[in-house]
mmCIF file of C-alpha atoms and ligand atoms in Angstrom:
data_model
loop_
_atom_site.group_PDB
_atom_site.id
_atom_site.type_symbol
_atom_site.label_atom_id
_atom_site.label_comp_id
_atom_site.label_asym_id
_atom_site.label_seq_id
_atom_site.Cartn_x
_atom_site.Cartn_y
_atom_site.Cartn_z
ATOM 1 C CA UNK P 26 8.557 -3.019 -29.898
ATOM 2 C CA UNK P 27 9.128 -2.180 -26.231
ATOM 3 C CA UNK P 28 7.513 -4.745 -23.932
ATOM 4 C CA UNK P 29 4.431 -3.865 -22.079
ATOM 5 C CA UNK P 30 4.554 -4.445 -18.384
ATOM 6 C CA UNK P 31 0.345 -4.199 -17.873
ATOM 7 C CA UNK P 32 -2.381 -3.890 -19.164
ATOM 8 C CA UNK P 33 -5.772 -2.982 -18.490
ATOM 9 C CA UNK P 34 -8.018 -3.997 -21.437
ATOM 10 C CA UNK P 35 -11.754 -3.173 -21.536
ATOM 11 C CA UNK P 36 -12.445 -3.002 -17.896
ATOM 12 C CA UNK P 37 -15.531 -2.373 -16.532
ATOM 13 C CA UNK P 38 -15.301 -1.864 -12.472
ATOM 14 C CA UNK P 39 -16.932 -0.706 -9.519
ATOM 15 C CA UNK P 40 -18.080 -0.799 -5.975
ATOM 16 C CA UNK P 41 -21.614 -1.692 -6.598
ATOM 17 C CA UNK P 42 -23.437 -4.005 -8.549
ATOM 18 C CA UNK P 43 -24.830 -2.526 -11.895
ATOM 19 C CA UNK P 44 -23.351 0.198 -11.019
ATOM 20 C CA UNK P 45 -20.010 0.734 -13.394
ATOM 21 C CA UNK P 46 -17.654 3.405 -12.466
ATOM 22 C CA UNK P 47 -15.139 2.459 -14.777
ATOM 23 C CA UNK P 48 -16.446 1.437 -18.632
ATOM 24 C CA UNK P 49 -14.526 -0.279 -21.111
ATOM 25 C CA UNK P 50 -11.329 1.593 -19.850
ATOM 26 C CA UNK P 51 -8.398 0.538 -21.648
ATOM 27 C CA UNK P 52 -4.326 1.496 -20.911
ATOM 28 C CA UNK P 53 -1.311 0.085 -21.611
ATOM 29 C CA UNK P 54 1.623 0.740 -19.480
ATOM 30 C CA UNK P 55 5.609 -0.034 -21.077
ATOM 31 C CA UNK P 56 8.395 -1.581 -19.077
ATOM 32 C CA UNK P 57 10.521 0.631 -16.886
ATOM 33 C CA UNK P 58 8.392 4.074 -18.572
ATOM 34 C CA UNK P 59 6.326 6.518 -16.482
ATOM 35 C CA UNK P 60 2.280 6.448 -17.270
ATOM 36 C CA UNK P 61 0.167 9.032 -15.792
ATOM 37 C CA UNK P 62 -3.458 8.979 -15.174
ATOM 38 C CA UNK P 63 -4.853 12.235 -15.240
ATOM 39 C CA UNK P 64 -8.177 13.653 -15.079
ATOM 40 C CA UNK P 65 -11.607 15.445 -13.282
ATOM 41 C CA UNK P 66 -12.255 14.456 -10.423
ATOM 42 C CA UNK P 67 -14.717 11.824 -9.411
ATOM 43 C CA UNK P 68 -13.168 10.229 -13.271
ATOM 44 C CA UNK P 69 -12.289 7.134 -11.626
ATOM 45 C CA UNK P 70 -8.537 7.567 -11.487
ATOM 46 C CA UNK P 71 -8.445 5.797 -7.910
ATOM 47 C CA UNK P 72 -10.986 3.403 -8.992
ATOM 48 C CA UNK P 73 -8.924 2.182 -12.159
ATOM 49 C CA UNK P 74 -5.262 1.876 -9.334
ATOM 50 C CA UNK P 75 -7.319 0.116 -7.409
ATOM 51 C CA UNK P 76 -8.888 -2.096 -10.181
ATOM 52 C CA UNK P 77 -5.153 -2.856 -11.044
ATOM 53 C CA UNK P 78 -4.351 -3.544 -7.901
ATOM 54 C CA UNK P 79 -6.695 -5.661 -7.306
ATOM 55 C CA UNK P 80 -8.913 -4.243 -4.757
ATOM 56 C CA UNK P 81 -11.640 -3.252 -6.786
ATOM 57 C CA UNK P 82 -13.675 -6.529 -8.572
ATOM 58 C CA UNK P 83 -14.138 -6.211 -12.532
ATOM 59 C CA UNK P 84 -17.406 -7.379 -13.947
ATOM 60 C CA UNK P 85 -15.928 -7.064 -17.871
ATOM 61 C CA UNK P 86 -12.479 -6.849 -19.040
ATOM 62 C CA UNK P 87 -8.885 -7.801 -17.747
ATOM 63 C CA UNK P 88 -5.855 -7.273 -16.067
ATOM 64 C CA UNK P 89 -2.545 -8.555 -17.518
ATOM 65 C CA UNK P 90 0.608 -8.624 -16.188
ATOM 66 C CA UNK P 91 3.306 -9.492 -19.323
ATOM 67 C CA UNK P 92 0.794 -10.879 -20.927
ATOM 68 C CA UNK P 93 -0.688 -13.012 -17.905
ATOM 69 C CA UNK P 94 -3.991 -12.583 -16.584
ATOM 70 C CA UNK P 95 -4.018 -11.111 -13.162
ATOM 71 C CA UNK P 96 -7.496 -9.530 -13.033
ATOM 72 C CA UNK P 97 -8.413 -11.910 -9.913
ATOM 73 C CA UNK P 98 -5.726 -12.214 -8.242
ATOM 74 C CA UNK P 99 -5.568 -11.468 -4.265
ATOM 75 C CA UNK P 100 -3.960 -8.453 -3.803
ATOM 76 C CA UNK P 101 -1.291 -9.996 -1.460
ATOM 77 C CA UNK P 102 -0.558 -11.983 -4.516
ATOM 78 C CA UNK P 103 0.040 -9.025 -6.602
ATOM 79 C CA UNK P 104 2.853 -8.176 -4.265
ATOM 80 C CA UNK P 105 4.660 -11.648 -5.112
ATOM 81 C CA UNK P 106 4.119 -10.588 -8.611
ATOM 82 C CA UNK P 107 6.118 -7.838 -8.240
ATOM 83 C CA UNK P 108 3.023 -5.244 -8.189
ATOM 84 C CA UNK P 109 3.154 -2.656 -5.135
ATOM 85 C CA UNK P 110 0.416 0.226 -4.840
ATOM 86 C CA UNK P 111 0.948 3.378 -2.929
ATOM 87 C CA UNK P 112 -2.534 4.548 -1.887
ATOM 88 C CA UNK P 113 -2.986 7.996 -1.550
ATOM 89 C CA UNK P 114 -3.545 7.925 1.937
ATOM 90 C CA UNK P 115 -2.551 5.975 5.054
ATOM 91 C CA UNK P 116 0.383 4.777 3.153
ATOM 92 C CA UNK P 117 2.765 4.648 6.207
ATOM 93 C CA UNK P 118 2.011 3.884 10.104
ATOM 94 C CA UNK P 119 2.098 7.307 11.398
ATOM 95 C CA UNK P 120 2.552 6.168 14.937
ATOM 96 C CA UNK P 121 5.662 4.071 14.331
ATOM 97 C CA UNK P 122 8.872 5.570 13.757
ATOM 98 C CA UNK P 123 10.517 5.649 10.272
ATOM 99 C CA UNK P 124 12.953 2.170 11.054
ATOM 100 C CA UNK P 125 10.221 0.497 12.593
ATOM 101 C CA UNK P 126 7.964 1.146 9.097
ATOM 102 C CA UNK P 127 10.793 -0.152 7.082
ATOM 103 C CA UNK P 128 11.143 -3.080 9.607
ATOM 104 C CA UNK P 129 7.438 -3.703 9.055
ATOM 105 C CA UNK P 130 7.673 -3.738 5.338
ATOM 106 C CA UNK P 131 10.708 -5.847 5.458
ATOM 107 C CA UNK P 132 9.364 -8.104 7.127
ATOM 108 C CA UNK P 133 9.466 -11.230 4.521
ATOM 109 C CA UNK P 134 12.649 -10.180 3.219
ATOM 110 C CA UNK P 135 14.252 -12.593 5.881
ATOM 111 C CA UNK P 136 18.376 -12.649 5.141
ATOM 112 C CA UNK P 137 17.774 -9.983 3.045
ATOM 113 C CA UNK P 138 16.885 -7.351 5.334
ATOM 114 C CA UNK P 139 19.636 -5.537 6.234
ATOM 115 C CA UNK P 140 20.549 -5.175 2.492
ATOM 116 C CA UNK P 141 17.477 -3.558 1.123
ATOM 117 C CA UNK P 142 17.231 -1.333 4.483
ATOM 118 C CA UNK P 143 20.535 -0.232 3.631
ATOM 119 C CA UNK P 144 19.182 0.585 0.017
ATOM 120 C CA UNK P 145 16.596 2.209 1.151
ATOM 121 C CA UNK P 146 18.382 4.369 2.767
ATOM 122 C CA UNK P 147 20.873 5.271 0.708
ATOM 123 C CA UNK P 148 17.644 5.681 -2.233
ATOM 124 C CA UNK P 149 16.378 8.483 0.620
ATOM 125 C CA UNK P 150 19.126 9.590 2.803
ATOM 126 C CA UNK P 151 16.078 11.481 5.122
ATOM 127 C CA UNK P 152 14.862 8.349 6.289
ATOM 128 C CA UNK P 153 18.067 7.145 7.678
ATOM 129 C CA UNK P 154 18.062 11.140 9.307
ATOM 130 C CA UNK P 155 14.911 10.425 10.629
ATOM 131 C CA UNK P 156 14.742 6.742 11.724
ATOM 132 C CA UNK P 157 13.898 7.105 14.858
ATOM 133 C CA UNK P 158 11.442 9.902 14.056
ATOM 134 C CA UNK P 159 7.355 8.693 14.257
ATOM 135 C CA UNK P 160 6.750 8.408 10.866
ATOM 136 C CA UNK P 161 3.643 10.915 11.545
ATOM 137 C CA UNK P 162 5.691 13.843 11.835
ATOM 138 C CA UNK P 163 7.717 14.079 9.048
ATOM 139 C CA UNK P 164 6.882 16.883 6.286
ATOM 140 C CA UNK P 165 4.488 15.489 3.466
ATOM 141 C CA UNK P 166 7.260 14.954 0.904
ATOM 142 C CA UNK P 167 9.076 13.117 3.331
ATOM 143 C CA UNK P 168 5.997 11.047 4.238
ATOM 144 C CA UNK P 169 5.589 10.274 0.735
ATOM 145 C CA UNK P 170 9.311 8.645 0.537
ATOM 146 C CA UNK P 171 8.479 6.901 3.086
ATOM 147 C CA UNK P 172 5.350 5.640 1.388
ATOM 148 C CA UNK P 173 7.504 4.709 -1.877
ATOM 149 C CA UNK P 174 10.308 3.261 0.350
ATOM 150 C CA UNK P 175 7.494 0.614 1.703
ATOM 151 C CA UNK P 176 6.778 -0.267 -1.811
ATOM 152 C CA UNK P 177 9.986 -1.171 -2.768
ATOM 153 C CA UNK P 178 10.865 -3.110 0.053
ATOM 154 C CA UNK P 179 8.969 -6.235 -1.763
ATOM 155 C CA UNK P 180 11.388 -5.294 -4.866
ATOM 156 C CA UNK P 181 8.381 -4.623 -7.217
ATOM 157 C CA UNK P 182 8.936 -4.258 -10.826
ATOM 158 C CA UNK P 183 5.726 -2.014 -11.031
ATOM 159 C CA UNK P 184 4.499 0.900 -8.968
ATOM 160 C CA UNK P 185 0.917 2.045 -8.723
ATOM 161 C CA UNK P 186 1.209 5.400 -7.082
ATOM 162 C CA UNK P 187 -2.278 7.282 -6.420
ATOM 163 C CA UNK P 188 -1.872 11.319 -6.095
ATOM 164 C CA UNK P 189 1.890 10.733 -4.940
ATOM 165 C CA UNK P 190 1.799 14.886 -4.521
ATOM 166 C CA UNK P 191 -1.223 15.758 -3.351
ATOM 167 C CA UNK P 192 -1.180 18.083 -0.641
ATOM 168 C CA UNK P 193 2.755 18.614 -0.944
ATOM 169 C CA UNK P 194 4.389 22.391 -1.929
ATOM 170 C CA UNK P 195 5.381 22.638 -5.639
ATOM 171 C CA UNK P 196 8.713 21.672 -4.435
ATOM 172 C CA UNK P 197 8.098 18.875 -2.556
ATOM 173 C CA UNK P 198 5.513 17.640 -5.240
ATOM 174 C CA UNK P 199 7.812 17.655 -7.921
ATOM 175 C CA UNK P 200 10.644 16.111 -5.879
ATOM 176 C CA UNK P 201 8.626 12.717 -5.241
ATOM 177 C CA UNK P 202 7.639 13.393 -8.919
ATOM 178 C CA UNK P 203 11.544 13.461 -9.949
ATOM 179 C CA UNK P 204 11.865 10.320 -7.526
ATOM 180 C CA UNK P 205 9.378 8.411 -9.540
ATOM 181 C CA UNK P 206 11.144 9.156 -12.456
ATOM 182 C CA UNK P 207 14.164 7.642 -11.349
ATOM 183 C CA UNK P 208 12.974 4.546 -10.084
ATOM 184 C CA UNK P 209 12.821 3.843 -13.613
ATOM 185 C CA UNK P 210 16.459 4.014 -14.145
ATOM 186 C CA UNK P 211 16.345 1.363 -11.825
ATOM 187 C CA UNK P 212 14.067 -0.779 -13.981
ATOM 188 C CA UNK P 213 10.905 -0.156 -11.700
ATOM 189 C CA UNK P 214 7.525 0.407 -14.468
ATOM 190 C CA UNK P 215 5.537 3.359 -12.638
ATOM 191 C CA UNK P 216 2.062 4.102 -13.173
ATOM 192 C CA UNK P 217 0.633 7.195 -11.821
ATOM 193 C CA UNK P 218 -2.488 9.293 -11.230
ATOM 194 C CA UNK P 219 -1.796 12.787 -10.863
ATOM 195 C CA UNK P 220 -3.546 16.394 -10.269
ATOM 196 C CA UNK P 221 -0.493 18.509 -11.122
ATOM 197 C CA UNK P 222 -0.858 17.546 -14.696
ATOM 198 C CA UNK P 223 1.549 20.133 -16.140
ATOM 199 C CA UNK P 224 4.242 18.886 -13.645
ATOM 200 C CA UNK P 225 3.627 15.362 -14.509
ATOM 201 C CA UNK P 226 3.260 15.415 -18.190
ATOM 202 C CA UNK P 227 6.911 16.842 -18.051
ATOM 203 C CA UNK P 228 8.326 13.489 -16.320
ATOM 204 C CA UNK P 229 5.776 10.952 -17.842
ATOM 205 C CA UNK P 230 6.219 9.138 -21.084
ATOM 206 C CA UNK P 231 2.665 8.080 -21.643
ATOM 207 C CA UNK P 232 -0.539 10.109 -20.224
ATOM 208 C CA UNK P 233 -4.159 8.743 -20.416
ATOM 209 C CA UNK P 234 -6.908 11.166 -19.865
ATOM 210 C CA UNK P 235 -10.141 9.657 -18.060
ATOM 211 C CA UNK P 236 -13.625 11.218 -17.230
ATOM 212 C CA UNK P 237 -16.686 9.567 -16.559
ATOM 213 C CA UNK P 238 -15.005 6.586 -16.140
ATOM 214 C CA UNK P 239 -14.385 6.412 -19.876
ATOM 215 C CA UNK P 240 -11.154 6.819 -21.886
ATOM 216 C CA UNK P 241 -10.888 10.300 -23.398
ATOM 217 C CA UNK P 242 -7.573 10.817 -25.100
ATOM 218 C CA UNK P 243 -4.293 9.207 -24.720
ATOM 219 C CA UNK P 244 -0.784 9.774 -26.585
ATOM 220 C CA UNK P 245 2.917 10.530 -25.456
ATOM 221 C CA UNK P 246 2.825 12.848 -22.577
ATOM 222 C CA UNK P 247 4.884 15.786 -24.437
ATOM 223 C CA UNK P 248 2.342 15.512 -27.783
ATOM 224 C CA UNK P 249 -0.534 16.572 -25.275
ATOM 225 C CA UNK P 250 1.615 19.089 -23.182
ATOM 226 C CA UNK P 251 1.976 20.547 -26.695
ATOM 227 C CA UNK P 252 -1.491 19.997 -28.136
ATOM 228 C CA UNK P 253 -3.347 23.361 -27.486
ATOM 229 C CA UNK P 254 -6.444 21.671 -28.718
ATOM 230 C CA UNK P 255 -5.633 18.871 -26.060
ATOM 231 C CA UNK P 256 -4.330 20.760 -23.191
ATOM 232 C CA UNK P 257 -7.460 23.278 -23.231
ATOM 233 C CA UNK P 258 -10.268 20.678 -23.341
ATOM 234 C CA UNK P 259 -8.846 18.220 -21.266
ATOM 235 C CA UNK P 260 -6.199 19.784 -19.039
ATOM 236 C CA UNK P 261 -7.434 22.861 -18.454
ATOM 237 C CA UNK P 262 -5.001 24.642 -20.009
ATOM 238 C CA UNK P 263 -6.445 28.567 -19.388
ATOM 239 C CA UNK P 264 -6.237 27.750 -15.565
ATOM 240 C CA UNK P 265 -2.747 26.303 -15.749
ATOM 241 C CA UNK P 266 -1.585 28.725 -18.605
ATOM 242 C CA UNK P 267 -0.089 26.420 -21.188
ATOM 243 C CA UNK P 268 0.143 27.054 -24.421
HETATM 244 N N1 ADP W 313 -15.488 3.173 -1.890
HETATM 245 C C1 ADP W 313 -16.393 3.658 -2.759
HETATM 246 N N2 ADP W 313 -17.672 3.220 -2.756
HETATM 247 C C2 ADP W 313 -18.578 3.683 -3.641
HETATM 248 N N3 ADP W 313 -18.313 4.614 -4.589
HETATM 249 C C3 ADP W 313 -17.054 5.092 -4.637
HETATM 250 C C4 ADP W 313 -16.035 4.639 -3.730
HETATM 251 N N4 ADP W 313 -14.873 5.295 -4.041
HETATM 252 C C5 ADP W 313 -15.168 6.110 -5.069
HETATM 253 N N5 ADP W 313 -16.459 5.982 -5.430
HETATM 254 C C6 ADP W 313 -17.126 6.709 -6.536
HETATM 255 O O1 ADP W 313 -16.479 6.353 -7.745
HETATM 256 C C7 ADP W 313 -16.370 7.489 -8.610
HETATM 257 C C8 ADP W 313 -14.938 7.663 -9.023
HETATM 258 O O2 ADP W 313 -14.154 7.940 -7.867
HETATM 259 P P1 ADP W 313 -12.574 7.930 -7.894
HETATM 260 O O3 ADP W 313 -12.106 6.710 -8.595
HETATM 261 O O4 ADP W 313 -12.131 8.134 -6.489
HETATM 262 O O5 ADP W 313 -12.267 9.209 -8.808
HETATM 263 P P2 ADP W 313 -10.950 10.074 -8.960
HETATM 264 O O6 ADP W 313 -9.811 9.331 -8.292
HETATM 265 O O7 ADP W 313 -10.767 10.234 -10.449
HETATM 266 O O8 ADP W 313 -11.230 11.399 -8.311
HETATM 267 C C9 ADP W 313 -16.937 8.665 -7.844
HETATM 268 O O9 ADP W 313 -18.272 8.851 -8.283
HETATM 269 C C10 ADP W 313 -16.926 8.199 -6.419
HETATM 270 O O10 ADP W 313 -17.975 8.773 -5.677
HETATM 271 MG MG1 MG W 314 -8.569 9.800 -6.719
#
């Protein structure tokens, strides 16, 4: 049996009191695999990242991390446990230039430093192009290294990634797409929500579909790019022609 990295079993979330966004929502995500969240929006995908993360409280359910129960854990804690979340915006200082972000993220990583900088770079040449480029002016797919490359400077083993393409061309999308595929080559667990769903069920191994906060369907991501059942009640598959 592959081993399962997290888990999110029958969580029940939200930003109010008595007022559930997310209920009884249950994933599983396997080590060093791609899991995409898809779904409408207002579903809760950001809700449930954040959830994980632990910026969002639970009032039923858990978090666990290998088996270990994280669901109230500070989220600076998360980082030491080797969880890093890419929100979907603000995820790099715009008004500091690419080195001093990595700097900034690299902070902690005392006689390390210059190693995983060099990593980093050679992970996305672009930001050793741009270093001494403000980080606010780079194109949106190379914003969104940027954003990854600040996750990985803690060396997670997991990465939460929330709408890693929104906003980027089809290119760009599916190039920080392709780069969270490889990160798990590198034994990094990703866990994504995503709104290019026919892009993303390509590169995923596992999709979940959420709306209304609820579990809908789940299974490997190719059985539901195939399912025309699936794909037209859940994916929309007329709009995004698959078939
Ligand atoms: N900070 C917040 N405070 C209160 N309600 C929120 C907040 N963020 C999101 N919501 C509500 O939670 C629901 C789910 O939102 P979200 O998780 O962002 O959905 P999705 O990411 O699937 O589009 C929506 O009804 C939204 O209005
Ligand atoms: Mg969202």
């Amino acid at each position: 049996m592959p081993e399962i990295a997290l888990q999110a079993q029958r969580v029940t979330a939200g930003y109010v009191p008595d007022l559930p966004i997310l209920k009884d929502v249950n994933i599983a995500v396997q080590c060093m695999s791609v899991t995409v969240i898809v779904g409408p929006n207002g579903a809760g995908k950001s809700t449930l990242i954040k959830a994980i993360a632990g910026l969002v409280p639970l009032t039923e359910g858990q978090i666990l991390h290998h088996g270990e129960d994280i669901s109230h854990l500070r989220p600076d804690l998360m980082v030491k446990q080797g969880i890093a979340y890419v929100p979907q915006m603000d995820n790099i200082f715009r008004t500091l230039t690419v080195r001093q972000n990595l700097d900034l993220a690299l902070r902690n990583a005392g006689s390390e430093a210059a190693t995983r900088l060099d990593e980093l770079n050679t992970l996305f040449p672009v930001l050793r192009d741009k270093q001494d480029a403000k980080a606010g002016g780079l194109s949106g797919g190379q914003r969104q290294f940027l954003g990854v490359a600040l996750a990985l400077a803690t060396r997670p083993s997991i990465i939460l990634m929330d709408e890693p393409s929104a906003g980027l061309s089809p290119k760009a999308a599916q190039e920080v797409l392709e780069c969270a595929r490889s990160l798990t080559e590198q034994g990094v667990t990703i866990l994504l929500v995503e709104q290019n769903v026919k892009q993303a069920l390509r590169l995923a191994d596992h999709c979940y579909v959420l709306a209304e906060g609820r579990n809908q369907v789940d299974g490997p991501a190719a059985d539901l790019l195939a399912d025309p059942i699936l794909a037209k009640i859940y994916l929309g598959a007329t709009r995004m022609n698959v078939s």
